[in-house]
mmCIF file of C-alpha atoms in Angstrom:
data_model
loop_
_atom_site.group_PDB
_atom_site.id
_atom_site.type_symbol
_atom_site.label_atom_id
_atom_site.label_comp_id
_atom_site.label_asym_id
_atom_site.label_seq_id
_atom_site.Cartn_x
_atom_site.Cartn_y
_atom_site.Cartn_z
ATOM 1 C CA UNK A 1429 113.445 108.173 67.409
ATOM 2 C CA UNK A 1430 115.195 105.172 69.354
ATOM 3 C CA UNK A 1431 113.792 102.213 71.124
ATOM 4 C CA UNK A 1432 114.592 104.240 74.419
ATOM 5 C CA UNK A 1433 112.714 107.066 73.195
ATOM 6 C CA UNK A 1434 109.705 104.916 72.674
ATOM 7 C CA UNK A 1435 109.854 103.280 75.894
ATOM 8 C CA UNK A 1436 110.216 106.761 77.705
ATOM 9 C CA UNK A 1437 107.154 107.856 75.844
ATOM 10 C CA UNK A 1438 105.056 104.846 76.761
ATOM 11 C CA UNK A 1439 105.907 105.131 80.233
ATOM 12 C CA UNK A 1440 104.948 108.582 80.606
ATOM 13 C CA UNK A 1441 101.581 107.808 79.013
ATOM 14 C CA UNK A 1442 100.890 104.711 80.438
ATOM 15 C CA UNK A 1443 100.583 103.087 76.998
ATOM 16 C CA UNK A 1444 101.457 99.400 77.198
ATOM 17 C CA UNK A 1445 102.040 99.280 81.029
ATOM 18 C CA UNK A 1446 98.533 100.077 82.199
ATOM 19 C CA UNK A 1447 96.749 96.650 80.723
ATOM 20 C CA UNK A 1448 97.066 95.215 84.334
ATOM 21 C CA UNK A 1449 98.033 95.819 87.496
ATOM 22 C CA UNK A 1450 100.639 93.501 87.957
ATOM 23 C CA UNK A 1451 102.956 95.432 85.378
ATOM 24 C CA UNK A 1452 105.588 98.124 86.340
ATOM 25 C CA UNK A 1453 106.292 100.895 84.090
ATOM 26 C CA UNK A 1454 110.033 101.772 83.558
ATOM 27 C CA UNK A 1455 109.853 104.409 86.144
ATOM 28 C CA UNK A 1456 108.286 102.220 88.714
ATOM 29 C CA UNK A 1457 104.523 103.188 88.532
ATOM 30 C CA UNK A 1458 101.596 100.922 88.362
ATOM 31 C CA UNK A 1459 99.062 102.862 86.202
ATOM 32 C CA UNK A 1460 96.012 100.742 87.181
ATOM 33 C CA UNK A 1461 96.274 101.779 90.843
ATOM 34 C CA UNK A 1462 96.833 105.478 89.562
ATOM 35 C CA UNK A 1463 93.681 105.131 87.769
ATOM 36 C CA UNK A 1464 91.814 103.724 90.668
ATOM 37 C CA UNK A 1465 92.884 106.631 92.850
ATOM 38 C CA UNK A 1466 91.589 108.857 89.844
ATOM 39 C CA UNK A 1467 88.153 107.350 90.440
ATOM 40 C CA UNK A 1468 87.935 108.101 94.189
ATOM 41 C CA UNK A 1469 89.225 111.583 93.242
ATOM 42 C CA UNK A 1470 86.131 112.036 91.088
ATOM 43 C CA UNK A 1471 83.778 110.822 93.891
ATOM 44 C CA UNK A 1472 82.306 112.698 96.672
ATOM 45 C CA UNK A 1473 84.131 114.216 99.389
ATOM 46 C CA UNK A 1474 84.707 111.716 102.377
ATOM 47 C CA UNK A 1475 85.863 113.226 105.802
ATOM 48 C CA UNK A 1476 87.079 111.607 109.106
ATOM 49 C CA UNK A 1477 88.403 113.321 112.230
ATOM 50 C CA UNK A 1478 89.392 111.921 115.700
ATOM 51 C CA UNK A 1479 87.739 113.729 118.413
ATOM 52 C CA UNK A 1480 88.510 113.801 122.382
ATOM 53 C CA UNK A 1481 85.324 111.496 122.854
ATOM 54 C CA UNK A 1482 84.964 109.471 119.638
ATOM 55 C CA UNK A 1483 85.504 109.441 115.829
ATOM 56 C CA UNK A 1484 83.311 111.020 113.279
ATOM 57 C CA UNK A 1485 82.919 110.347 109.668
ATOM 58 C CA UNK A 1486 80.769 111.971 106.992
ATOM 59 C CA UNK A 1487 80.620 111.510 102.916
ATOM 60 C CA UNK A 1488 79.258 113.824 100.440
ATOM 61 C CA UNK A 1489 76.943 112.239 98.003
ATOM 62 C CA UNK A 1490 74.844 113.179 95.123
ATOM 63 C CA UNK A 1491 70.906 113.263 95.826
ATOM 64 C CA UNK A 1492 68.812 110.302 94.051
ATOM 65 C CA UNK A 1493 66.826 113.036 92.228
ATOM 66 C CA UNK A 1494 69.625 114.591 90.661
ATOM 67 C CA UNK A 1495 70.166 111.549 88.622
ATOM 68 C CA UNK A 1496 66.365 110.735 88.074
ATOM 69 C CA UNK A 1497 63.248 112.076 89.806
ATOM 70 C CA UNK A 1498 62.008 108.439 89.810
ATOM 71 C CA UNK A 1499 64.766 106.994 92.018
ATOM 72 C CA UNK A 1500 63.611 106.005 95.554
ATOM 73 C CA UNK A 1501 65.462 108.171 98.145
ATOM 74 C CA UNK A 1502 67.713 106.590 100.889
ATOM 75 C CA UNK A 1503 67.609 103.382 98.862
ATOM 76 C CA UNK A 1504 70.273 100.629 100.278
ATOM 77 C CA UNK A 1505 72.680 101.026 97.392
ATOM 78 C CA UNK A 1506 72.811 104.941 97.929
ATOM 79 C CA UNK A 1507 74.404 104.582 101.602
ATOM 80 C CA UNK A 1508 77.933 105.651 102.095
ATOM 81 C CA UNK A 1509 78.162 104.724 105.788
ATOM 82 C CA UNK A 1510 77.969 101.403 107.108
ATOM 83 C CA UNK A 1511 78.040 99.814 110.559
ATOM 84 C CA UNK A 1512 80.597 97.014 110.371
ATOM 85 C CA UNK A 1513 80.394 95.341 113.865
ATOM 86 C CA UNK A 1514 79.156 96.903 117.216
ATOM 87 C CA UNK A 1515 82.141 99.279 117.655
ATOM 88 C CA UNK A 1516 83.194 99.805 114.181
ATOM 89 C CA UNK A 1517 81.934 101.464 110.924
ATOM 90 C CA UNK A 1518 83.134 102.135 107.595
ATOM 91 C CA UNK A 1519 82.342 105.094 105.153
ATOM 92 C CA UNK A 1520 83.595 105.304 101.460
ATOM 93 C CA UNK A 1521 83.987 107.282 98.485
ATOM 94 C CA UNK A 1522 84.454 106.418 94.891
ATOM 95 C CA UNK A 1523 82.667 103.746 92.789
ATOM 96 C CA UNK A 1524 79.812 102.569 95.164
ATOM 97 C CA UNK A 1525 79.746 99.221 93.541
ATOM 98 C CA UNK A 1526 83.449 98.687 94.258
ATOM 99 C CA UNK A 1527 82.927 99.851 97.871
ATOM 100 C CA UNK A 1528 80.231 97.526 98.482
ATOM 101 C CA UNK A 1529 82.266 94.729 98.300
ATOM 102 C CA UNK A 1530 84.697 96.509 100.695
ATOM 103 C CA UNK A 1531 81.582 96.925 103.266
ATOM 104 C CA UNK A 1532 80.837 93.070 102.819
ATOM 105 C CA UNK A 1533 84.393 91.967 103.299
ATOM 106 C CA UNK A 1534 84.690 94.055 106.581
ATOM 107 C CA UNK A 1535 81.612 92.711 107.957
ATOM 108 C CA UNK A 1536 82.852 89.038 106.961
ATOM 109 C CA UNK A 1537 86.147 90.041 108.794
ATOM 110 C CA UNK A 1538 84.496 91.365 111.954
ATOM 111 C CA UNK A 1539 82.158 88.297 112.129
ATOM 112 C CA UNK A 1540 84.979 85.863 111.659
ATOM 113 C CA UNK A 1541 87.092 87.462 114.450
ATOM 114 C CA UNK A 1542 84.280 87.706 116.889
ATOM 115 C CA UNK A 1543 83.751 84.041 116.057
ATOM 116 C CA UNK A 1544 87.124 82.901 116.583
ATOM 117 C CA UNK A 1545 88.079 85.123 119.569
ATOM 118 C CA UNK A 1546 84.844 85.840 121.149
ATOM 119 C CA UNK A 1547 85.317 89.681 121.038
ATOM 120 C CA UNK A 1548 84.680 92.551 118.703
ATOM 121 C CA UNK A 1549 87.356 93.163 116.247
ATOM 122 C CA UNK A 1550 89.705 96.020 117.173
ATOM 123 C CA UNK A 1551 89.729 98.845 114.371
ATOM 124 C CA UNK A 1552 93.487 98.219 113.930
ATOM 125 C CA UNK A 1553 93.089 94.706 112.732
ATOM 126 C CA UNK A 1554 90.111 95.501 110.790
ATOM 127 C CA UNK A 1555 92.372 98.082 108.941
ATOM 128 C CA UNK A 1556 95.160 95.708 108.553
ATOM 129 C CA UNK A 1557 93.114 92.920 106.989
ATOM 130 C CA UNK A 1558 91.162 95.237 104.628
ATOM 131 C CA UNK A 1559 94.347 96.860 103.408
ATOM 132 C CA UNK A 1560 95.755 93.076 102.818
ATOM 133 C CA UNK A 1561 92.501 92.470 100.965
ATOM 134 C CA UNK A 1562 92.507 95.476 98.955
ATOM 135 C CA UNK A 1563 96.278 95.093 98.087
ATOM 136 C CA UNK A 1564 95.659 91.551 96.719
ATOM 137 C CA UNK A 1565 93.735 93.001 94.114
ATOM 138 C CA UNK A 1566 96.760 94.984 92.715
ATOM 139 C CA UNK A 1567 98.827 91.683 92.354
ATOM 140 C CA UNK A 1568 96.912 89.701 89.723
ATOM 141 C CA UNK A 1569 96.362 90.533 86.028
ATOM 142 C CA UNK A 1570 93.021 88.968 86.107
ATOM 143 C CA UNK A 1571 91.977 91.614 88.719
ATOM 144 C CA UNK A 1572 91.746 94.962 89.067
ATOM 145 C CA UNK A 1573 92.189 97.533 91.940
ATOM 146 C CA UNK A 1574 89.121 98.805 93.897
ATOM 147 C CA UNK A 1575 88.279 102.260 92.862
ATOM 148 C CA UNK A 1576 87.231 103.257 96.408
ATOM 149 C CA UNK A 1577 88.816 104.550 99.452
ATOM 150 C CA UNK A 1578 87.539 103.287 102.814
ATOM 151 C CA UNK A 1579 87.335 105.276 106.240
ATOM 152 C CA UNK A 1580 87.460 103.092 109.139
ATOM 153 C CA UNK A 1581 86.165 104.316 112.450
ATOM 154 C CA UNK A 1582 86.276 102.335 115.617
ATOM 155 C CA UNK A 1583 86.633 101.554 119.208
ATOM 156 C CA UNK A 1584 89.160 99.028 120.860
ATOM 157 C CA UNK A 1585 87.135 97.704 123.851
ATOM 158 C CA UNK A 1586 90.391 96.028 125.562
ATOM 159 C CA UNK A 1587 92.422 99.372 125.117
ATOM 160 C CA UNK A 1588 89.539 101.746 125.683
ATOM 161 C CA UNK A 1589 90.875 103.865 122.655
ATOM 162 C CA UNK A 1590 89.252 104.941 119.486
ATOM 163 C CA UNK A 1591 91.082 105.214 116.259
ATOM 164 C CA UNK A 1592 90.636 106.395 112.703
ATOM 165 C CA UNK A 1593 91.962 104.636 109.620
ATOM 166 C CA UNK A 1594 91.924 105.132 105.831
ATOM 167 C CA UNK A 1595 92.462 102.391 103.435
ATOM 168 C CA UNK A 1596 93.389 103.513 99.816
ATOM 169 C CA UNK A 1597 93.110 101.625 96.548
ATOM 170 C CA UNK A 1598 96.776 100.841 96.668
ATOM 171 C CA UNK A 1599 96.327 98.660 99.791
ATOM 172 C CA UNK A 1600 98.085 101.101 102.091
ATOM 173 C CA UNK A 1601 96.177 101.845 105.428
ATOM 174 C CA UNK A 1602 97.326 104.692 108.062
ATOM 175 C CA UNK A 1603 96.087 105.811 111.159
ATOM 176 C CA UNK A 1604 94.791 109.827 111.075
ATOM 177 C CA UNK A 1605 93.719 112.356 113.338
ATOM 178 C CA UNK A 1606 91.915 113.659 110.489
ATOM 179 C CA UNK A 1607 91.674 112.386 107.020
ATOM 180 C CA UNK A 1608 89.962 113.380 103.685
ATOM 181 C CA UNK A 1609 89.382 111.696 100.312
ATOM 182 C CA UNK A 1610 87.413 112.433 97.142
ATOM 183 C CA UNK A 1611 87.417 115.554 94.905
ATOM 184 C CA UNK A 1612 87.406 117.991 97.724
ATOM 185 C CA UNK A 1613 90.044 116.513 99.595
ATOM 186 C CA UNK A 1614 92.790 119.248 99.454
ATOM 187 C CA UNK A 1615 90.752 121.917 100.727
ATOM 188 C CA UNK A 1616 89.332 119.886 103.387
ATOM 189 C CA UNK A 1617 92.656 118.729 104.672
ATOM 190 C CA UNK A 1618 93.550 122.437 105.157
ATOM 191 C CA UNK A 1619 90.220 123.057 106.976
ATOM 192 C CA UNK A 1620 90.843 119.739 109.100
ATOM 193 C CA UNK A 1621 94.354 120.923 109.894
ATOM 194 C CA UNK A 1622 92.844 124.296 111.313
ATOM 195 C CA UNK A 1623 90.223 122.433 113.609
ATOM 196 C CA UNK A 1624 92.900 120.067 115.029
ATOM 197 C CA UNK A 1625 95.700 122.420 115.388
ATOM 198 C CA UNK A 1626 93.343 125.042 117.016
ATOM 199 C CA UNK A 1627 91.871 122.394 119.459
ATOM 200 C CA UNK A 1628 95.194 120.750 120.604
ATOM 201 C CA UNK A 1629 97.126 121.323 123.711
ATOM 202 C CA UNK A 1630 100.504 120.192 122.594
ATOM 203 C CA UNK A 1631 102.158 118.720 119.436
ATOM 204 C CA UNK A 1632 100.118 116.491 116.955
ATOM 205 C CA UNK A 1633 102.072 113.394 117.969
ATOM 206 C CA UNK A 1634 101.233 113.847 121.614
ATOM 207 C CA UNK A 1635 98.312 115.933 121.394
ATOM 208 C CA UNK A 1636 94.981 115.945 123.433
ATOM 209 C CA UNK A 1637 92.696 117.237 120.754
ATOM 210 C CA UNK A 1638 89.831 119.115 122.943
ATOM 211 C CA UNK A 1639 87.109 119.244 119.840
ATOM 212 C CA UNK A 1640 84.214 117.137 121.029
ATOM 213 C CA UNK A 1641 82.104 114.911 118.491
ATOM 214 C CA UNK A 1642 79.007 117.184 118.447
ATOM 215 C CA UNK A 1643 81.498 120.203 117.573
ATOM 216 C CA UNK A 1644 83.132 117.947 115.020
ATOM 217 C CA UNK A 1645 79.802 117.152 113.336
ATOM 218 C CA UNK A 1646 79.197 120.754 112.889
ATOM 219 C CA UNK A 1647 82.789 121.371 111.712
ATOM 220 C CA UNK A 1648 82.561 118.693 108.865
ATOM 221 C CA UNK A 1649 79.261 119.755 107.904
ATOM 222 C CA UNK A 1650 80.478 123.238 107.430
ATOM 223 C CA UNK A 1651 83.401 121.994 105.198
ATOM 224 C CA UNK A 1652 80.900 120.329 102.828
ATOM 225 C CA UNK A 1653 78.890 123.203 102.953
ATOM 226 C CA UNK A 1654 81.894 125.363 101.648
ATOM 227 C CA UNK A 1655 82.771 122.629 98.877
ATOM 228 C CA UNK A 1656 79.088 123.303 97.673
ATOM 229 C CA UNK A 1657 79.082 126.926 97.881
ATOM 230 C CA UNK A 1658 82.491 126.927 95.720
ATOM 231 C CA UNK A 1659 81.197 124.502 93.334
ATOM 232 C CA UNK A 1660 77.739 125.744 92.954
ATOM 233 C CA UNK A 1661 76.426 122.136 93.417
ATOM 234 C CA UNK A 1662 73.227 121.924 95.414
ATOM 235 C CA UNK A 1663 72.142 118.392 94.151
ATOM 236 C CA UNK A 1664 74.187 116.740 97.051
ATOM 237 C CA UNK A 1665 73.298 115.448 100.725
ATOM 238 C CA UNK A 1666 75.437 114.529 103.561
ATOM 239 C CA UNK A 1667 75.699 111.298 105.297
ATOM 240 C CA UNK A 1668 77.398 110.939 108.743
ATOM 241 C CA UNK A 1669 78.322 108.223 111.222
ATOM 242 C CA UNK A 1670 79.953 108.355 114.789
ATOM 243 C CA UNK A 1671 81.402 106.020 117.409
ATOM 244 C CA UNK A 1672 81.607 108.178 120.456
ATOM 245 C CA UNK A 1673 80.951 107.976 124.236
ATOM 246 C CA UNK A 1674 77.733 109.739 123.533
ATOM 247 C CA UNK A 1675 76.588 106.559 121.417
ATOM 248 C CA UNK A 1676 78.061 104.123 124.166
ATOM 249 C CA UNK A 1677 80.905 103.684 121.944
ATOM 250 C CA UNK A 1678 78.732 101.847 119.403
ATOM 251 C CA UNK A 1679 79.034 102.926 115.801
ATOM 252 C CA UNK A 1680 75.876 104.704 114.791
ATOM 253 C CA UNK A 1681 74.627 106.963 111.920
ATOM 254 C CA UNK A 1682 74.049 110.678 112.601
ATOM 255 C CA UNK A 1683 70.773 112.133 111.611
ATOM 256 C CA UNK A 1684 71.680 114.999 109.263
ATOM 257 C CA UNK A 1685 67.971 116.274 108.785
#
């Protein structure tokens, strides 16, 4: 049993290399970030889809009564979808306490942008700033990565465009036609691709998706329902939000009752 064998064993198991996020393993992995991603995978499913007339996001979350019958339903800490500015909103999955800090940071970024430039923050800039903030927590041994993934839906007033972004625990942020995070992400990705590919008029790179926000609300609810049927878990509820032409391009929650 050589020193090289010992290092390889430690690298594959994470032992000795997962004490802080600033340490790389010999094979180039950052275990703390991977553990944070695992925390997201254990959370409820979060979905987002870009439609012809807006963006729709939804999150599956446990009912308060599933934990304790004495909990108050629709309490503030149980919300998974939050407005950030007039035209942008954020949905999250993973550790709710971690994600709450992301929501607060997003609101601060939106307010600071409006104070500095006199206009609402575009979704692209909000996603860039949030990804930089999340990435900062993967660079220092005294900090730990966020165990949450954020979906940002917004409307750019100047460009007259709507966009969907997802910020992951590693600090990367991509723009999406449709995205999924949480425990049901793999099966939901397949369903999202079916919806997008069946409604597009050309290739995805230059597609004009014909699905509307109203249709997307039904499709996302159907996907979450399929997940519940597969897992036989009935103690969950759905929270949705959108920014669309129907809402005057302002971000608003969608009533799911």
